[in-house]
Structure formats: C-alpha cells, structure tokens
Coordinates of C-alpha atoms and ligand atoms in Angstrom, one line a residue:
M1 CA 0.3 0.2 0.2
T2 CA 0.8 3.4 -1.1
N3 CA 2.5 5.4 2.5
I4 CA 6.3 6.8 0.3
K5 CA 6.3 10.9 1.8
N6 CA 3.4 12.9 1.5
R7 CA 1.3 10.5 -0.3
Y8 CA -1.0 7.7 1.0
S9 CA -3.9 4.9 -0.5
L10 CA -6.3 6.4 1.5
I11 CA -6.8 9.7 3.2
I12 CA -9.1 10.8 5.0
V13 CA -10.7 14.6 6.0
G14 CA -12.3 15.2 9.6
A15 CA -10.9 13.9 12.2
G16 CA -14.8 13.4 13.8
P17 CA -16.1 9.9 14.8
A18 CA -16.7 9.5 11.4
G19 CA -13.1 9.9 10.3
L20 CA -11.4 8.1 13.4
T21 CA -12.8 5.2 13.6
A22 CA -12.3 4.8 9.5
S23 CA -8.9 5.4 11.3
I24 CA -8.9 2.0 13.8
Y25 CA -11.3 0.3 11.0
A26 CA -8.2 0.9 8.3
S27 CA -5.0 0.6 10.6
R28 CA -6.1 -2.9 11.7
Y29 CA -6.7 -2.9 7.1
K30 CA -3.2 -1.8 7.1
L31 CA -3.9 0.9 5.3
G32 CA -1.4 3.1 4.5
H33 CA -3.5 6.8 5.7
L34 CA -3.6 9.9 7.2
I35 CA -6.1 11.9 8.9
I36 CA -6.4 15.3 8.7
G37 CA -8.9 17.7 11.0
E38 CA -9.3 21.0 11.5
D39 CA -10.1 20.7 15.1
L40 CA -10.5 16.8 16.5
G41 CA -13.3 15.4 17.5
G42 CA -16.0 17.8 15.6
L43 CA -19.7 18.8 17.0
A44 CA -19.3 15.6 18.9
F45 CA -16.3 16.9 20.9
E46 CA -18.7 19.9 22.4
A47 CA -21.9 17.6 24.0
H48 CA -21.8 18.1 27.7
K49 CA -22.8 14.3 28.7
I50 CA -23.7 11.8 26.1
C51 CA -26.0 8.7 27.6
N52 CA -27.1 6.8 24.1
F53 CA -22.9 5.0 22.9
P54 CA -23.1 1.4 24.0
T55 CA -20.6 0.7 27.5
E56 CA -20.9 4.4 28.1
K57 CA -23.8 5.1 30.5
E58 CA -22.7 9.0 31.0
I59 CA -19.8 10.8 29.6
L60 CA -19.1 13.7 27.8
G61 CA -18.4 14.6 24.4
M62 CA -14.5 15.4 24.5
K63 CA -14.3 12.1 27.0
I64 CA -15.5 9.9 24.4
I65 CA -13.0 11.9 21.4
E66 CA -10.2 11.5 23.6
K67 CA -11.1 7.5 24.0
M68 CA -11.5 7.5 20.3
Q69 CA -7.7 9.3 20.1
K70 CA -6.2 7.5 21.7
H71 CA -7.4 4.4 20.4
V72 CA -6.5 5.9 16.6
E73 CA -2.5 7.4 18.1
S74 CA -2.2 3.3 19.5
L75 CA -2.5 2.0 15.7
D76 CA 0.1 4.5 15.3
A77 CA -2.0 6.2 12.2
P78 CA -0.9 10.1 11.7
L79 CA -3.1 13.1 12.7
I80 CA -2.3 16.2 11.9
I81 CA -5.1 19.1 12.7
D82 CA -4.9 21.3 9.4
K83 CA -8.0 23.1 7.1
V84 CA -7.8 21.0 3.5
I85 CA -8.7 24.1 1.7
N86 CA -8.6 22.6 -1.9
I87 CA -9.2 19.3 -3.6
V88 CA -8.0 18.4 -7.5
Q89 CA -8.1 14.8 -8.6
K90 CA -4.9 14.8 -11.6
N91 CA -4.3 11.6 -12.9
K92 CA -6.7 9.6 -10.4
V93 CA -4.5 10.8 -7.5
F94 CA -5.9 13.5 -5.2
E95 CA -4.0 16.3 -4.3
I96 CA -4.5 17.5 -1.4
T97 CA -4.3 21.3 -0.1
T98 CA -4.1 22.4 3.8
Q99 CA -4.1 25.9 4.8
K100 CA -0.4 25.8 6.9
G101 CA 0.7 25.2 2.5
K102 CA 0.7 21.3 3.1
I103 CA 0.8 19.0 -0.1
F104 CA -0.7 15.7 0.4
L105 CA -1.7 12.9 -2.6
A106 CA -4.1 9.8 -1.7
D107 CA -4.9 7.3 -4.2
A108 CA -8.5 7.5 -2.0
L109 CA -10.5 10.1 -0.1
L110 CA -13.0 10.2 2.7
L111 CA -14.9 12.5 3.4
A112 CA -15.6 12.7 7.0
T113 CA -16.0 16.7 7.6
G114 CA -19.4 17.1 9.8
T115 CA -21.5 19.8 9.9
I116 CA -21.0 23.5 11.9
H117 CA -23.5 25.2 13.6
R118 CA -26.5 27.3 11.8
R119 CA -26.8 30.8 12.6
L120 CA -30.6 32.2 12.8
N121 CA -29.4 34.9 10.2
L122 CA -30.1 37.9 12.1
P123 CA -28.5 41.3 11.7
N124 CA -25.9 41.8 15.2
E125 CA -25.3 38.4 15.1
S126 CA -21.8 38.2 13.5
K127 CA -21.4 41.3 15.7
F128 CA -22.5 39.8 19.6
L129 CA -20.7 36.8 19.1
G130 CA -18.8 36.0 21.7
K131 CA -20.1 38.7 23.7
G132 CA -23.5 37.4 25.0
I133 CA -23.8 35.0 21.8
S134 CA -22.2 31.5 21.7
Y135 CA -23.4 28.7 19.5
C136 CA -21.5 26.3 22.4
A137 CA -23.1 25.6 26.0
T138 CA -20.9 23.4 26.7
C139 CA -17.7 25.5 26.0
D140 CA -19.5 28.9 27.5
A141 CA -21.5 27.5 29.6
M142 CA -18.8 28.0 32.7
F143 CA -18.8 31.9 32.7
H144 CA -23.1 31.9 33.2
Q145 CA -22.6 31.5 37.3
N146 CA -26.2 32.8 38.5
K147 CA -26.9 35.0 35.2
T148 CA -30.1 34.7 32.5
V149 CA -30.1 33.3 29.5
A150 CA -31.9 31.7 26.7
V151 CA -31.5 29.1 24.4
I152 CA -32.8 29.0 20.8
G153 CA -34.3 25.4 19.4
G154 CA -36.3 22.7 20.5
G155 CA -33.9 19.7 19.5
N156 CA -31.1 16.7 21.9
S157 CA -29.1 20.7 21.4
A158 CA -31.7 22.8 22.3
N159 CA -33.1 20.9 25.5
T160 CA -29.3 19.2 26.2
A161 CA -27.7 22.8 26.5
S162 CA -30.5 23.9 29.2
L163 CA -30.1 21.4 30.9
Y164 CA -26.4 21.7 30.9
L165 CA -26.8 25.7 31.9
A166 CA -29.3 24.9 34.6
E167 CA -26.7 23.1 36.4
I168 CA -25.2 27.0 36.2
A169 CA -27.3 29.6 35.4
K170 CA -29.8 31.4 37.6
K171 CA -32.6 31.0 34.9
I172 CA -33.3 29.5 31.1
Y173 CA -35.1 31.2 28.3
Q174 CA -36.0 28.3 25.9
I175 CA -37.5 29.0 22.6
Y176 CA -39.0 27.3 20.8
R177 CA -40.9 28.2 17.7
K178 CA -43.3 25.2 17.7
N179 CA -45.4 23.3 20.5
K180 CA -44.4 20.1 21.8
L181 CA -40.3 19.9 22.2
R182 CA -38.1 17.5 20.0
G183 CA -35.5 15.3 20.4
E184 CA -34.8 12.4 22.6
T185 CA -37.5 12.3 25.6
E186 CA -35.6 11.1 28.1
W187 CA -34.1 15.4 27.2
A188 CA -37.4 16.9 26.8
N189 CA -38.6 15.8 29.8
Q190 CA -35.9 16.8 32.3
V191 CA -36.3 20.1 30.6
I192 CA -39.5 20.4 30.7
N193 CA -40.0 18.9 34.3
N194 CA -35.9 21.2 35.3
K195 CA -37.5 24.4 37.3
K196 CA -35.0 26.7 36.2
I197 CA -35.8 26.4 32.7
D198 CA -38.9 28.2 31.4
V199 CA -39.8 26.6 27.5
I200 CA -42.0 29.4 25.4
Y201 CA -43.4 28.2 23.2
N202 CA -44.9 29.0 19.5
T203 CA -42.0 31.9 18.8
K204 CA -39.3 33.3 17.7
V205 CA -36.5 36.0 18.6
I206 CA -36.6 38.5 15.4
G207 CA -33.9 40.6 17.3
L208 CA -30.5 40.9 19.2
K209 CA -30.1 44.3 21.1
G210 CA -27.3 45.6 22.9
K211 CA -25.0 48.6 22.8
E212 CA -21.6 46.4 23.7
K213 CA -22.5 43.1 24.2
L214 CA -26.3 41.6 23.5
E215 CA -28.3 43.1 26.1
K216 CA -31.7 42.1 25.0
I217 CA -33.8 39.7 22.3
V218 CA -36.9 40.3 20.3
L219 CA -39.7 37.9 20.8
T220 CA -42.3 36.7 18.3
S221 CA -46.1 34.5 19.3
P222 CA -48.6 34.3 17.2
H223 CA -51.2 36.6 18.2
Q224 CA -48.9 39.1 20.3
K225 CA -47.2 42.1 19.7
A226 CA -43.7 41.8 20.5
K227 CA -41.5 41.8 23.4
E228 CA -38.0 42.1 24.8
I229 CA -37.0 40.3 27.2
A230 CA -33.5 41.2 28.9
I231 CA -31.2 38.1 28.9
D232 CA -27.0 38.2 29.7
S233 CA -26.5 35.8 26.8
L234 CA -28.2 33.4 23.9
F235 CA -27.6 29.8 22.4
I236 CA -28.1 29.6 19.5
E237 CA -29.1 25.8 19.6
I238 CA -30.8 25.6 16.3
G239 CA -29.1 21.9 14.3
T240 CA -26.2 22.2 11.8
V241 CA -25.6 22.7 8.3
P242 CA -22.8 20.3 6.0
Q243 CA -19.4 21.4 5.5
K244 CA -19.4 21.7 1.6
I245 CA -16.5 24.2 -0.2
L246 CA -14.9 20.7 -0.4
T247 CA -18.0 18.5 -1.5
E248 CA -18.6 21.5 -4.0
Q249 CA -14.7 21.3 -4.9
L250 CA -14.8 17.5 -6.4
S251 CA -18.9 18.0 -7.9
L252 CA -19.9 15.8 -5.5
T253 CA -23.6 14.4 -5.5
T254 CA -25.4 16.1 -2.6
N255 CA -29.8 15.9 -2.0
K256 CA -31.2 20.0 -1.6
N257 CA -29.3 20.6 1.6
H258 CA -26.2 20.2 0.7
F259 CA -25.7 16.4 2.5
I260 CA -23.7 13.8 -0.1
E261 CA -25.4 11.3 -1.0
V262 CA -23.9 8.0 -0.8
N263 CA -24.5 4.6 -2.3
S264 CA -24.3 1.5 0.8
S265 CA -20.9 0.7 0.9
Q266 CA -20.8 4.4 1.5
K267 CA -19.0 5.3 -2.0
T268 CA -20.0 9.1 -2.8
S269 CA -21.1 9.8 -7.1
R270 CA -17.2 10.4 -7.7
N271 CA -14.9 7.2 -7.6
G272 CA -12.1 7.3 -5.7
V273 CA -14.0 9.5 -2.9
W274 CA -16.1 7.9 0.8
A275 CA -18.1 9.7 3.0
A276 CA -19.4 9.0 6.1
G277 CA -21.0 10.7 9.5
D278 CA -22.5 14.0 9.6
I279 CA -22.5 15.1 5.7
T280 CA -23.7 12.3 4.3
T281 CA -27.9 11.4 3.8
A282 CA -27.2 7.8 4.7
S283 CA -27.8 6.2 8.1
N284 CA -31.1 7.5 7.5
N285 CA -30.1 11.2 8.6
F286 CA -29.8 9.9 12.1
H287 CA -26.8 11.8 12.9
Q288 CA -25.4 10.3 15.9
I289 CA -22.1 9.2 16.9
I290 CA -22.8 6.0 16.5
T291 CA -24.3 6.4 13.2
A292 CA -20.9 8.3 12.6
C293 CA -18.4 5.6 13.5
S294 CA -21.2 3.2 12.1
E295 CA -20.5 4.8 8.5
G296 CA -16.8 5.3 8.7
A297 CA -16.3 1.7 9.7
I298 CA -18.5 0.3 6.4
A299 CA -16.1 3.1 4.6
A300 CA -12.7 1.4 5.6
E301 CA -14.1 -1.6 4.6
S302 CA -15.3 -0.7 1.2
I303 CA -11.9 1.0 0.1
F304 CA -9.6 -1.9 2.0
K305 CA -11.8 -4.0 -0.9
F306 CA -11.1 -1.3 -3.1
F307 CA -7.4 -1.9 -3.5
Q308 CA -8.4 -5.1 -3.0
E309 CA -9.7 -4.8 -6.3
K310 CA -7.3 -2.5 -7.5
N311 CA -4.3 -5.4 -6.7
K312 CA -5.5 -8.3 -8.3
Ligands
LIG1 P1 -32.0 19.8 15.4 O1 -32.0 19.2 14.2 O2 -32.4 17.7 15.5 O3 -32.9 20.9 15.8 C1 -32.4 22.0 15.9 C2 -33.9 22.8 15.9 O4 -33.1 24.1 15.9 C3 -35.3 21.9 15.9 O5 -35.9 22.2 17.0 C4 -35.4 23.6 14.8 O6 -37.3 23.5 14.8 C5 -35.4 24.5 15.2 N1 -34.9 25.5 14.5 C6 -34.2 25.6 12.9 N2 -33.7 26.6 12.6 C7 -33.9 27.2 13.5 C8 -34.6 29.1 13.0 N3 -33.9 29.4 12.4 N4 -34.7 29.5 13.9 C9 -35.0 29.0 15.2 N5 -35.1 27.8 15.4 C10 -35.2 27.2 15.0 O7 -30.9 20.0 15.2 P2 -30.0 19.6 16.7 O8 -28.1 20.6 17.1 O9 -30.4 19.3 17.9 O10 -29.6 18.1 16.8 C11 -28.5 17.5 15.7 C12 -28.2 16.0 15.7 O11 -27.1 16.0 16.7 C13 -29.4 14.7 16.2 O12 -29.6 13.7 15.8 C14 -29.2 14.7 17.4 O13 -30.1 13.8 18.0 C15 -27.4 14.7 17.6 N6 -27.5 15.4 19.4 C16 -27.0 14.7 20.2 C17 -27.3 15.3 21.5 C18 -26.6 14.2 22.6 O14 -27.3 12.7 22.1 N7 -25.8 14.1 23.5 C19 -26.8 16.3 21.7 C20 -26.9 17.0 21.0 C21 -27.8 17.1 19.2 P3 -38.0 22.8 13.7 O15 -38.0 21.5 15.7 O16 -39.2 23.5 14.5 O17 -37.5 22.1 12.9

C-alpha cells in the first residue's frame, strides 16, 4: 500500500467520530493512511453529556473523543490538525492542499468533515458572537454562574444545552418555534420538569439588541405584540448544516440541503471518494455518534476492498 513521504493510499479528511473510526479500521486493514482534521472531534467534542453510546452510560463529548483519539494513536495512524482548503484530482490521484500550505497525495479519499452550527442570520448576530452569543453551551456555560440566559431550539442540542446551563445559571428561557419539544423524550422531559427552565413555545427570536454586547432579545409569537426580554447571553442551538466547500470542489452529488449522497458502501458519486458521518445522507439521516462511527467503519472496509480489487 502507498505510504511514500506525503503520498498515502487513503486520506481521511475530518477527525470526528466517523473519521477516527475509519482510521481504526484502516489501520487494522493495514491501509497506509493519514487523517487531516480542522479540529479533533468535530461537534461531538462539544456535546455535554452522551448517554446513548453503548458501554458509556454517561460521558462528556470530549472524553469519548479522547478515548477514540487514543485508540487511533495506539495503532500508529498519523493525525494532523490542519484545514483542507483544496482538493483536485490529477490522473486518478487526489492532491490535497491545507491551510498551512502542506500538499498531500492520495489514491482514495474519505470525506468525514461533518457539519457546522446553523446560524439564525439575524442582524447583529456576528457582532455579538462572543459578546453574549454562543453556539456552544458546553464551551461557554461556565461563564454564566447565576446569570439569566436564553437558548433557542427544540431538538437535542437545545434541550441538552438548557439542562447543562440549569446546573450553572440562575434562569433559562428556552425559546422554541413550535409547541412540543422534539429530540429524545428523556431530555425533553428533563427540560420540562426543570424548575430553572422556562420553555417559551410558538415563539421566534427576531431581534438582537445591545451596545457593546447583547442585552436584549426581541420575541414574536402569533397573535401577540413583539416583546423584549433582558438576558446575559443567548445560546443558538438550532441544528447544523454540512460543510460544502470540498463537496463542491469534487462535484459530488448531494441532496438539496447539501448532504452528500452515498450508496450502502458509503461511496459517493465520484470514483475514489467515500463519505461518512453527519455530512452524508446515510443512516436514515440520523446524525449520531454511533451512526457516524458505523459509516466510518463501512467506508474503511469498502476502501480496503477497492484496493484489493485494484491490486489483483
Ligand atoms: P435538530 O435539527 O435536531 O434540531 C434543531 C432545532 O432547531 C429544531 O427544534 C428546529 O425547529 C430549530 N430550528 C432550526 N432552524 C431554526 C431557526 N432558523 N429558528 C429557530 N429555530 C430553528 O438539531 P440538533 O442540533 O438539536 O441535533 C442535531 C443532531 O445531533 C441530532 O441527531 C441530535 O440527536 C444529535 N445530538 C445529540 C445529543 C446527545 O445525545 N447528547 C446532543 C445534541 C445533538 P423545528 O423543530 O421546528 O424544526
């Protein structure tokens, strides 16, 4: 298998659960490979509590990623933290350029670049980022001892963010545009039963106000006048969108929301390119750590078979 200087049989782009699991499998298949990730763990690293990963009754996102990283490293797979900014294919070989100016070559490519936080796209949202607006409760909750905060969303991210904040802050408004929280019923029930959390249903945030930092949010709900509430911080937990730059560079087929279409072997529409994890349409669009790991494993096995065929 290829592993000469900067050339590898396989390059895995993305170091979240899908990429790390693919690496574990690739190592055991003795596939010469490299993992390049912009950050370690992706969004899973930010999860406060994970309670549904077999063998882990309750674990921090960063802890489960640390365990995966140790497993990867124990198999001697090289992992570099850098951002892949460009991929071109020349004579069946992929040329991968990173932000730090490194160039790597690969015969096969696995995209496991996951998703990024969805933004509300309100005026002032960027201005108040880090000044009262956060997309990561796990990262920033500790600064909110006895504060009043708001969380937007009604899925698992919003529910777990509110529950984590309830351990630290004084009061949490969870603002949701529909009338019944979704995500895991267990988390939703804990939110509803938590005395510090006030869920405001059928309501949208339409304005962000403040001078140097966010001070107030403007809420609107049907048949009512818009109203303002004063808060110390706002946590925007309204889901994620796929990273699409590399997908576009490689002209991969995606669905209308830019998730990469893959077959049951995690192969994309382009020969030599596989995709795994939250960025794909696989696993019934059920974006979980365990499904990302599963897709990474399937992709690695499929890539192994690809090389077996090629080398016959
Ligand atoms: P989801 O897509 O599941 O939920 C997004 C929420 O934000 C929905 O309630 C949605 O409303 C709302 N929303 C979307 N866009 C807007 C908008 N523009 N304005 C206001 N509200 C909006 O994303 P999550 O991030 O919650 O979860 C993503 C994945 O990660 C899921 O698979 C989840 O299970 C997983 N996860 C698991 C966790 C764990 O187990 N510890 C923790 C966090 C996430 P609506 O309902 O109307 O569509």
